[in-house]
Amino acid sequence: MKKIVLIAAFALNAMVIVAQTAPQRTTLKPFAGLSYAAMFNGDLDFRKAIVAGAEIERPLARWVTVSAGLVYSPQGGVYNSSGTSFTWKHDYLNIPIMANFYPLKGLGLKVGLQPGISVFNRQEGQEGSTLVSRDMGGDVKPFDLAVPVGISYELFNVVLDVRWNIGVISVGKSDPWAGDIYMNNSHLGGANFAYQFTLGYKFDISGGNGE
């Protein structure tokens, strides 16, 4: 009987913990970290860069929150072939709109939709001793759309967040370098994708109304 009571008490305690896993306050989280970006076309290696932004998160239910953010995301990729090397610097202002699920205290599972606006688009490369630089504004779309999925862990308001942004639209022509003697083998047609590893800090902006 004693064992049954202990098991019931443990189960009740676990249910209470699960019922309170989502942060019951509105927060602002500035963050920064590393981004590894490429494209779903097989031609580009990862472009490594710094990503930074901020996100507001608001509780929706006991274990669900919604969030929206603004993120400066360096994307594009790196191309290397037969002595030719260049970096496609295609940067976006991304707007991740996320649903966040908290199955355990501090642990978050995330999925959402992320429109993006192109703010910088340039190719920089080298062929032997020749430097090549080109504005690519006319060769790619001015917007992007991705589905971000991720996981996070929060401890003492410090949040480690890992996301995979999966592009769902093709952002470039199949061969924007046609006719270029240095980079004619680059194929930039395809959708963006990026892995982002960030560290942020949550500030309570609920004005004392959060639970």
Short mmCIF file of C-alpha atoms in Angstrom, two decimals:
data_model
loop_
_atom_site.label_atom_id
_atom_site.label_comp_id
_atom_site.label_asym_id
_atom_site.label_seq_id
_atom_site.Cartn_x
_atom_site.Cartn_y
_atom_site.Cartn_z
CA MET A 1 0.00 0.00 0.00
CA LYS A 2 2.84 2.34 0.92
CA LYS A 3 4.48 1.71 -2.47
CA ILE A 4 1.23 2.51 -4.27
CA VAL A 5 0.90 5.79 -2.36
CA LEU A 6 4.51 6.73 -3.19
CA ILE A 7 4.01 5.90 -6.87
CA ALA A 8 0.80 7.95 -6.97
CA ALA A 9 2.54 10.89 -5.26
CA PHE A 10 5.42 10.69 -7.72
CA ALA A 11 3.03 10.58 -10.70
CA LEU A 12 1.07 13.56 -9.35
CA ASN A 13 4.26 15.53 -8.86
CA ALA A 14 5.37 14.73 -12.42
CA MET A 15 2.01 15.89 -13.76
CA VAL A 16 2.34 19.19 -11.89
CA ILE A 17 5.86 19.71 -13.28
CA VAL A 18 4.72 19.00 -16.84
CA ALA A 19 1.74 21.32 -16.42
CA GLN A 20 4.14 24.16 -15.52
CA THR A 21 6.91 23.56 -18.05
CA ALA A 22 6.22 26.53 -20.33
CA PRO A 23 7.47 29.95 -19.13
CA GLN A 24 4.37 31.82 -17.93
CA ARG A 25 5.71 35.28 -18.72
CA THR A 26 6.39 37.45 -21.74
CA THR A 27 10.11 37.63 -22.47
CA LEU A 28 12.57 39.38 -24.75
CA LYS A 29 15.58 37.32 -25.76
CA PRO A 30 18.57 38.88 -27.56
CA PHE A 31 20.90 36.20 -28.90
CA ALA A 32 23.94 35.55 -31.07
CA GLY A 33 25.82 32.55 -32.35
CA LEU A 34 27.12 30.63 -35.35
CA SER A 35 25.42 29.91 -38.66
CA TYR A 36 26.33 27.20 -41.19
CA ALA A 37 24.49 27.93 -44.44
CA ALA A 38 24.33 26.30 -47.88
CA MET A 39 21.70 25.32 -50.48
CA PHE A 40 19.76 22.22 -51.52
CA ASN A 41 21.54 21.91 -54.86
CA GLY A 42 24.71 19.98 -54.04
CA ASP A 43 27.07 22.64 -55.42
CA LEU A 44 27.82 24.77 -52.35
CA ASP A 45 29.72 24.03 -49.17
CA PHE A 46 28.83 25.67 -45.85
CA ARG A 47 29.31 29.37 -45.35
CA LYS A 48 30.24 29.94 -41.70
CA ALA A 49 29.26 33.30 -40.15
CA ILE A 50 27.84 35.08 -37.10
CA VAL A 51 24.05 35.24 -36.67
CA ALA A 52 22.35 37.65 -34.27
CA GLY A 53 18.86 38.81 -33.42
CA ALA A 54 16.12 39.13 -30.83
CA GLU A 55 12.89 37.29 -30.11
CA ILE A 56 9.75 38.02 -28.10
CA GLU A 57 8.00 35.01 -26.55
CA ARG A 58 4.52 34.96 -25.02
CA PRO A 59 2.69 32.12 -23.23
CA LEU A 60 -0.31 30.63 -25.00
CA ALA A 61 -1.05 27.69 -22.71
CA ARG A 62 0.59 25.89 -19.80
CA TRP A 63 3.10 24.13 -22.05
CA VAL A 64 2.88 26.15 -25.28
CA THR A 65 4.22 29.59 -26.20
CA VAL A 66 4.40 31.60 -29.40
CA SER A 67 7.30 33.79 -30.43
CA ALA A 68 8.33 36.19 -33.16
CA GLY A 69 11.77 37.56 -33.89
CA LEU A 70 14.04 39.53 -36.16
CA VAL A 71 17.31 37.85 -37.12
CA TYR A 72 20.24 38.96 -39.28
CA SER A 73 21.16 35.73 -41.06
CA PRO A 74 24.23 35.39 -43.29
CA GLN A 75 23.33 32.72 -45.86
CA GLY A 76 24.50 31.56 -49.28
CA GLY A 77 27.44 29.20 -49.44
CA VAL A 78 30.99 28.50 -50.59
CA TYR A 79 31.94 27.09 -54.00
CA ASN A 80 35.24 25.36 -54.78
CA SER A 81 36.15 23.68 -58.06
CA SER A 82 39.29 23.36 -60.22
CA GLY A 83 41.17 26.25 -58.65
CA THR A 84 38.11 28.50 -58.56
CA SER A 85 36.81 29.51 -55.15
CA PHE A 86 34.14 32.01 -54.18
CA THR A 87 31.69 32.84 -51.42
CA TRP A 88 28.07 33.68 -52.14
CA LYS A 89 27.27 36.29 -49.49
CA HIS A 90 23.49 36.38 -49.47
CA ASP A 91 22.26 37.88 -46.21
CA TYR A 92 18.68 38.14 -44.96
CA LEU A 93 16.59 39.80 -42.30
CA ASN A 94 14.58 36.77 -41.22
CA ILE A 95 11.34 36.90 -39.24
CA PRO A 96 10.86 33.55 -37.43
CA ILE A 97 7.30 33.00 -36.17
CA MET A 98 7.43 29.98 -33.89
CA ALA A 99 5.27 27.66 -31.83
CA ASN A 100 7.26 26.43 -28.83
CA PHE A 101 6.37 23.26 -26.92
CA TYR A 102 7.79 22.48 -23.46
CA PRO A 103 7.44 18.75 -22.65
CA LEU A 104 9.91 19.13 -19.75
CA LYS A 105 10.95 22.11 -17.68
CA GLY A 106 13.57 24.11 -19.58
CA LEU A 107 13.38 21.92 -22.70
CA GLY A 108 11.74 23.47 -25.75
CA LEU A 109 10.74 21.95 -29.10
CA LYS A 110 10.13 24.50 -31.87
CA VAL A 111 8.53 24.68 -35.30
CA GLY A 112 7.32 27.61 -37.36
CA LEU A 113 7.39 29.66 -40.53
CA GLN A 114 10.12 32.14 -41.44
CA PRO A 115 9.82 34.76 -44.19
CA GLY A 116 13.03 36.56 -45.05
CA ILE A 117 14.02 39.75 -46.88
CA SER A 118 17.28 39.87 -48.82
CA VAL A 119 19.47 42.77 -47.65
CA PHE A 120 22.88 41.92 -49.13
CA ASN A 121 23.71 39.77 -52.14
CA ARG A 122 27.20 39.52 -53.54
CA GLN A 123 29.67 37.00 -54.89
CA GLU A 124 33.33 37.27 -53.97
CA GLY A 125 35.91 34.87 -55.33
CA GLN A 126 39.33 34.19 -56.76
CA GLU A 127 40.61 32.53 -59.92
CA GLY A 128 44.32 32.04 -59.47
CA SER A 129 45.64 35.52 -58.72
CA THR A 130 42.53 37.24 -60.14
CA LEU A 131 39.98 38.57 -57.67
CA VAL A 132 36.37 38.52 -58.84
CA SER A 133 33.50 40.42 -57.21
CA ARG A 134 29.97 40.76 -58.51
CA ASP A 135 26.64 42.16 -57.32
CA MET A 136 24.06 39.34 -57.55
CA GLY A 137 20.96 41.41 -56.84
CA GLY A 138 19.42 40.67 -60.23
CA ASP A 139 20.10 36.94 -60.11
CA VAL A 140 18.17 35.97 -56.97
CA LYS A 141 14.75 36.65 -55.52
CA PRO A 142 14.44 39.51 -53.00
CA PHE A 143 12.66 37.26 -50.48
CA ASP A 144 12.90 33.81 -48.95
CA LEU A 145 10.62 31.43 -47.06
CA ALA A 146 11.73 28.68 -44.69
CA VAL A 147 10.38 26.26 -42.11
CA PRO A 148 12.51 26.45 -38.96
CA VAL A 149 12.60 23.49 -36.58
CA GLY A 150 14.65 23.41 -33.43
CA ILE A 151 15.32 22.48 -29.85
CA SER A 152 16.37 24.65 -26.92
CA TYR A 153 17.30 24.37 -23.29
CA GLU A 154 16.92 27.14 -20.72
CA LEU A 155 18.71 27.41 -17.38
CA PHE A 156 18.66 30.55 -15.21
CA ASN A 157 17.25 32.55 -18.17
CA VAL A 158 20.20 31.54 -20.40
CA VAL A 159 18.97 29.74 -23.52
CA LEU A 160 20.94 27.45 -25.82
CA ASP A 161 19.04 27.15 -29.11
CA VAL A 162 19.75 24.88 -32.09
CA ARG A 163 17.72 25.37 -35.28
CA TRP A 164 17.56 24.03 -38.79
CA ASN A 165 16.04 26.50 -41.24
CA ILE A 166 14.67 24.53 -44.20
CA GLY A 167 14.07 26.65 -47.28
CA VAL A 168 10.91 25.88 -49.25
CA ILE A 169 11.38 28.09 -52.33
CA SER A 170 14.13 28.33 -54.93
CA VAL A 171 15.91 31.65 -54.52
CA GLY A 172 18.21 31.79 -57.55
CA LYS A 173 18.61 31.06 -61.24
CA SER A 174 20.02 27.70 -62.27
CA ASP A 175 23.14 29.29 -63.81
CA PRO A 176 23.57 32.99 -62.98
CA TRP A 177 27.24 32.85 -64.00
CA ALA A 178 26.57 31.85 -67.63
CA GLY A 179 29.17 33.55 -69.79
CA ASP A 180 31.51 34.36 -66.91
CA ILE A 181 34.97 32.88 -67.62
CA TYR A 182 35.76 32.53 -63.94
CA MET A 183 32.60 31.22 -62.34
CA ASN A 184 30.52 29.69 -65.12
CA ASN A 185 30.25 26.35 -63.29
CA SER A 186 28.32 27.69 -60.33
CA HIS A 187 24.67 26.67 -60.05
CA LEU A 188 22.72 28.66 -57.47
CA GLY A 189 19.22 27.41 -58.22
CA GLY A 190 17.69 25.80 -55.15
CA ALA A 191 16.43 26.54 -51.67
CA ASN A 192 18.45 27.88 -48.75
CA PHE A 193 19.09 25.95 -45.59
CA ALA A 194 21.04 26.80 -42.46
CA TYR A 195 22.01 25.33 -39.12
CA GLN A 196 22.10 27.94 -36.35
CA PHE A 197 23.59 27.53 -32.88
CA THR A 198 22.84 30.48 -30.61
CA LEU A 199 23.08 31.54 -26.99
CA GLY A 200 20.65 34.09 -25.58
CA TYR A 201 19.30 35.58 -22.38
CA LYS A 202 15.61 36.04 -21.54
CA PHE A 203 14.45 39.30 -19.98
CA ASP A 204 11.02 39.37 -18.35
CA ILE A 205 8.97 42.15 -19.99
CA SER A 206 5.57 41.02 -18.69
CA GLY A 207 5.43 43.91 -16.22
CA GLY A 208 4.90 41.64 -13.24
CA ASN A 209 1.79 40.04 -14.72
CA GLY A 210 3.42 36.70 -15.51
CA GLU A 211 2.86 33.75 -13.25
#
